[in-house]
Amino acid sequence: MHDIEGVKIKVYNPAKTIADCFKYRNKIGIDVALEALRECRRERHCSNDELWYYAKICRVAKVMRPYLEAIV
């Protein structure tokens, strides 16, 4: 659990969080989701396989595919 601006947020792992960002991209903005993806890959917090696994679980694989391909 993380307290962000007074809101308790569960963070499971970085890859799941990125998939959730894409899932809720209409609420938080696609730019936030893309920046999270770039930073996750730059800091090597997760692998492409992990991102792909959680993208499938969260049903955002088709949305994330072009961005994952562009970053690799």
mmCIF file with all atom_site columns, C-alpha atoms in Angstrom:
data_model
loop_
_atom_site.group_PDB
_atom_site.id
_atom_site.type_symbol
_atom_site.label_atom_id
_atom_site.label_alt_id
_atom_site.label_comp_id
_atom_site.label_asym_id
_atom_site.label_entity_id
_atom_site.label_seq_id
_atom_site.pdbx_PDB_ins_code
_atom_site.Cartn_x
_atom_site.Cartn_y
_atom_site.Cartn_z
_atom_site.occupancy
_atom_site.B_iso_or_equiv
_atom_site.pdbx_formal_charge
_atom_site.auth_seq_id
_atom_site.auth_comp_id
_atom_site.auth_asym_id
_atom_site.auth_atom_id
_atom_site.pdbx_PDB_model_num
ATOM 1  C CA . MET A 1 1  ? 0.000  0.000   0.000   1.00 0.00 ? 1  MET A CA 1
ATOM 2  C CA . HIS A 1 2  ? 1.234  3.466   -0.922  1.00 0.00 ? 2  HIS A CA 1
ATOM 3  C CA . ASP A 1 3  ? -0.269 6.729   0.268   1.00 0.00 ? 3  ASP A CA 1
ATOM 4  C CA . ILE A 1 4  ? -0.365 9.124   -2.671  1.00 0.00 ? 4  ILE A CA 1
ATOM 5  C CA . GLU A 1 5  ? -1.934 12.513  -1.955  1.00 0.00 ? 5  GLU A CA 1
ATOM 6  C CA . GLY A 1 6  ? -4.048 11.005  0.793   1.00 0.00 ? 6  GLY A CA 1
ATOM 7  C CA . VAL A 1 7  ? -5.290 8.088   -1.303  1.00 0.00 ? 7  VAL A CA 1
ATOM 8  C CA . LYS A 1 8  ? -4.270 4.519   -0.445  1.00 0.00 ? 8  LYS A CA 1
ATOM 9  C CA . ILE A 1 9  ? -3.121 2.709   -3.576  1.00 0.00 ? 9  ILE A CA 1
ATOM 10 C CA . LYS A 1 10 ? -2.165 -0.950  -3.934  1.00 0.00 ? 10 LYS A CA 1
ATOM 11 C CA . VAL A 1 11 ? 0.877  -1.467  -6.129  1.00 0.00 ? 11 VAL A CA 1
ATOM 12 C CA . TYR A 1 12 ? 1.333  -5.133  -7.005  1.00 0.00 ? 12 TYR A CA 1
ATOM 13 C CA . ASN A 1 13 ? 4.303  -4.843  -9.309  1.00 0.00 ? 13 ASN A CA 1
ATOM 14 C CA . PRO A 1 14 ? 5.458  -2.383  -11.971 1.00 0.00 ? 14 PRO A CA 1
ATOM 15 C CA . ALA A 1 15 ? 4.201  -4.402  -14.964 1.00 0.00 ? 15 ALA A CA 1
ATOM 16 C CA . LYS A 1 16 ? 0.679  -4.719  -13.525 1.00 0.00 ? 16 LYS A CA 1
ATOM 17 C CA . THR A 1 17 ? 0.657  -1.000  -12.754 1.00 0.00 ? 17 THR A CA 1
ATOM 18 C CA . ILE A 1 18 ? 1.588  -0.164  -16.364 1.00 0.00 ? 18 ILE A CA 1
ATOM 19 C CA . ALA A 1 19 ? -1.202 -2.399  -17.678 1.00 0.00 ? 19 ALA A CA 1
ATOM 20 C CA . ASP A 1 20 ? -3.627 -0.692  -15.299 1.00 0.00 ? 20 ASP A CA 1
ATOM 21 C CA . CYS A 1 21 ? -2.482 2.707   -16.578 1.00 0.00 ? 21 CYS A CA 1
ATOM 22 C CA . PHE A 1 22 ? -3.381 1.639   -20.112 1.00 0.00 ? 22 PHE A CA 1
ATOM 23 C CA . LYS A 1 23 ? -6.656 0.148   -18.910 1.00 0.00 ? 23 LYS A CA 1
ATOM 24 C CA . TYR A 1 24 ? -7.656 3.474   -17.347 1.00 0.00 ? 24 TYR A CA 1
ATOM 25 C CA . ARG A 1 25 ? -6.021 5.664   -19.990 1.00 0.00 ? 25 ARG A CA 1
ATOM 26 C CA . ASN A 1 26 ? -9.254 7.560   -20.640 1.00 0.00 ? 26 ASN A CA 1
ATOM 27 C CA . LYS A 1 27 ? -9.366 8.654   -17.000 1.00 0.00 ? 27 LYS A CA 1
ATOM 28 C CA . ILE A 1 28 ? -5.682 9.409   -16.398 1.00 0.00 ? 28 ILE A CA 1
ATOM 29 C CA . GLY A 1 29 ? -4.616 10.272  -19.945 1.00 0.00 ? 29 GLY A CA 1
ATOM 30 C CA . ILE A 1 30 ? -2.619 8.341   -22.510 1.00 0.00 ? 30 ILE A CA 1
ATOM 31 C CA . ASP A 1 31 ? 0.394  10.581  -21.882 1.00 0.00 ? 31 ASP A CA 1
ATOM 32 C CA . VAL A 1 32 ? 0.571  9.374   -18.263 1.00 0.00 ? 32 VAL A CA 1
ATOM 33 C CA . ALA A 1 33 ? 0.396  5.736   -19.386 1.00 0.00 ? 33 ALA A CA 1
ATOM 34 C CA . LEU A 1 34 ? 3.117  6.270   -21.996 1.00 0.00 ? 34 LEU A CA 1
ATOM 35 C CA . GLU A 1 35 ? 5.413  8.043   -19.559 1.00 0.00 ? 35 GLU A CA 1
ATOM 36 C CA . ALA A 1 36 ? 4.933  5.237   -17.044 1.00 0.00 ? 36 ALA A CA 1
ATOM 37 C CA . LEU A 1 37 ? 5.807  2.686   -19.727 1.00 0.00 ? 37 LEU A CA 1
ATOM 38 C CA . ARG A 1 38 ? 8.923  4.602   -20.807 1.00 0.00 ? 38 ARG A CA 1
ATOM 39 C CA . GLU A 1 39 ? 10.145 5.027   -17.251 1.00 0.00 ? 39 GLU A CA 1
ATOM 40 C CA . CYS A 1 40 ? 9.509  1.381   -16.391 1.00 0.00 ? 40 CYS A CA 1
ATOM 41 C CA . ARG A 1 41 ? 11.561 0.221   -19.374 1.00 0.00 ? 41 ARG A CA 1
ATOM 42 C CA . ARG A 1 42 ? 14.294 2.839   -18.839 1.00 0.00 ? 42 ARG A CA 1
ATOM 43 C CA . GLU A 1 43 ? 14.728 1.894   -15.170 1.00 0.00 ? 43 GLU A CA 1
ATOM 44 C CA . ARG A 1 44 ? 14.447 -1.826  -16.034 1.00 0.00 ? 44 ARG A CA 1
ATOM 45 C CA . HIS A 1 45 ? 11.744 -2.465  -13.430 1.00 0.00 ? 45 HIS A CA 1
ATOM 46 C CA . CYS A 1 46 ? 10.044 -5.049  -15.639 1.00 0.00 ? 46 CYS A CA 1
ATOM 47 C CA . SER A 1 47 ? 10.655 -7.085  -18.759 1.00 0.00 ? 47 SER A CA 1
ATOM 48 C CA . ASN A 1 48 ? 8.675  -7.127  -21.986 1.00 0.00 ? 48 ASN A CA 1
ATOM 49 C CA . ASP A 1 49 ? 7.395  -10.589 -21.095 1.00 0.00 ? 49 ASP A CA 1
ATOM 50 C CA . GLU A 1 50 ? 5.992  -9.327  -17.798 1.00 0.00 ? 50 GLU A CA 1
ATOM 51 C CA . LEU A 1 51 ? 4.364  -6.350  -19.508 1.00 0.00 ? 51 LEU A CA 1
ATOM 52 C CA . TRP A 1 52 ? 2.829  -8.597  -22.138 1.00 0.00 ? 52 TRP A CA 1
ATOM 53 C CA . TYR A 1 53 ? 1.559  -11.060 -19.500 1.00 0.00 ? 53 TYR A CA 1
ATOM 54 C CA . TYR A 1 54 ? -0.270 -8.355  -17.541 1.00 0.00 ? 54 TYR A CA 1
ATOM 55 C CA . ALA A 1 55 ? -1.491 -6.653  -20.713 1.00 0.00 ? 55 ALA A CA 1
ATOM 56 C CA . LYS A 1 56 ? -3.279 -9.884  -21.619 1.00 0.00 ? 56 LYS A CA 1
ATOM 57 C CA . ILE A 1 57 ? -4.739 -10.250 -18.121 1.00 0.00 ? 57 ILE A CA 1
ATOM 58 C CA . CYS A 1 58 ? -6.018 -6.650  -18.102 1.00 0.00 ? 58 CYS A CA 1
ATOM 59 C CA . ARG A 1 59 ? -7.294 -7.007  -21.694 1.00 0.00 ? 59 ARG A CA 1
ATOM 60 C CA . VAL A 1 60 ? -5.225 -4.140  -23.061 1.00 0.00 ? 60 VAL A CA 1
ATOM 61 C CA . ALA A 1 61 ? -2.824 -6.168  -25.205 1.00 0.00 ? 61 ALA A CA 1
ATOM 62 C CA . LYS A 1 62 ? -4.133 -4.690  -28.471 1.00 0.00 ? 62 LYS A CA 1
ATOM 63 C CA . VAL A 1 63 ? -3.790 -1.170  -27.087 1.00 0.00 ? 63 VAL A CA 1
ATOM 64 C CA . MET A 1 64 ? -0.298 -1.697  -25.684 1.00 0.00 ? 64 MET A CA 1
ATOM 65 C CA . ARG A 1 65 ? 1.124  -3.642  -28.645 1.00 0.00 ? 65 ARG A CA 1
ATOM 66 C CA . PRO A 1 66 ? 2.116  -0.639  -30.812 1.00 0.00 ? 66 PRO A CA 1
ATOM 67 C CA . TYR A 1 67 ? 3.759  1.133   -27.888 1.00 0.00 ? 67 TYR A CA 1
ATOM 68 C CA . LEU A 1 68 ? 5.675  -1.955  -26.784 1.00 0.00 ? 68 LEU A CA 1
ATOM 69 C CA . GLU A 1 69 ? 6.876  -2.530  -30.340 1.00 0.00 ? 69 GLU A CA 1
ATOM 70 C CA . ALA A 1 70 ? 7.982  1.097   -30.671 1.00 0.00 ? 70 ALA A CA 1
ATOM 71 C CA . ILE A 1 71 ? 9.949  1.065   -27.428 1.00 0.00 ? 71 ILE A CA 1
ATOM 72 C CA . VAL A 1 72 ? 11.817 -2.177  -28.174 1.00 0.00 ? 72 VAL A CA 1
#
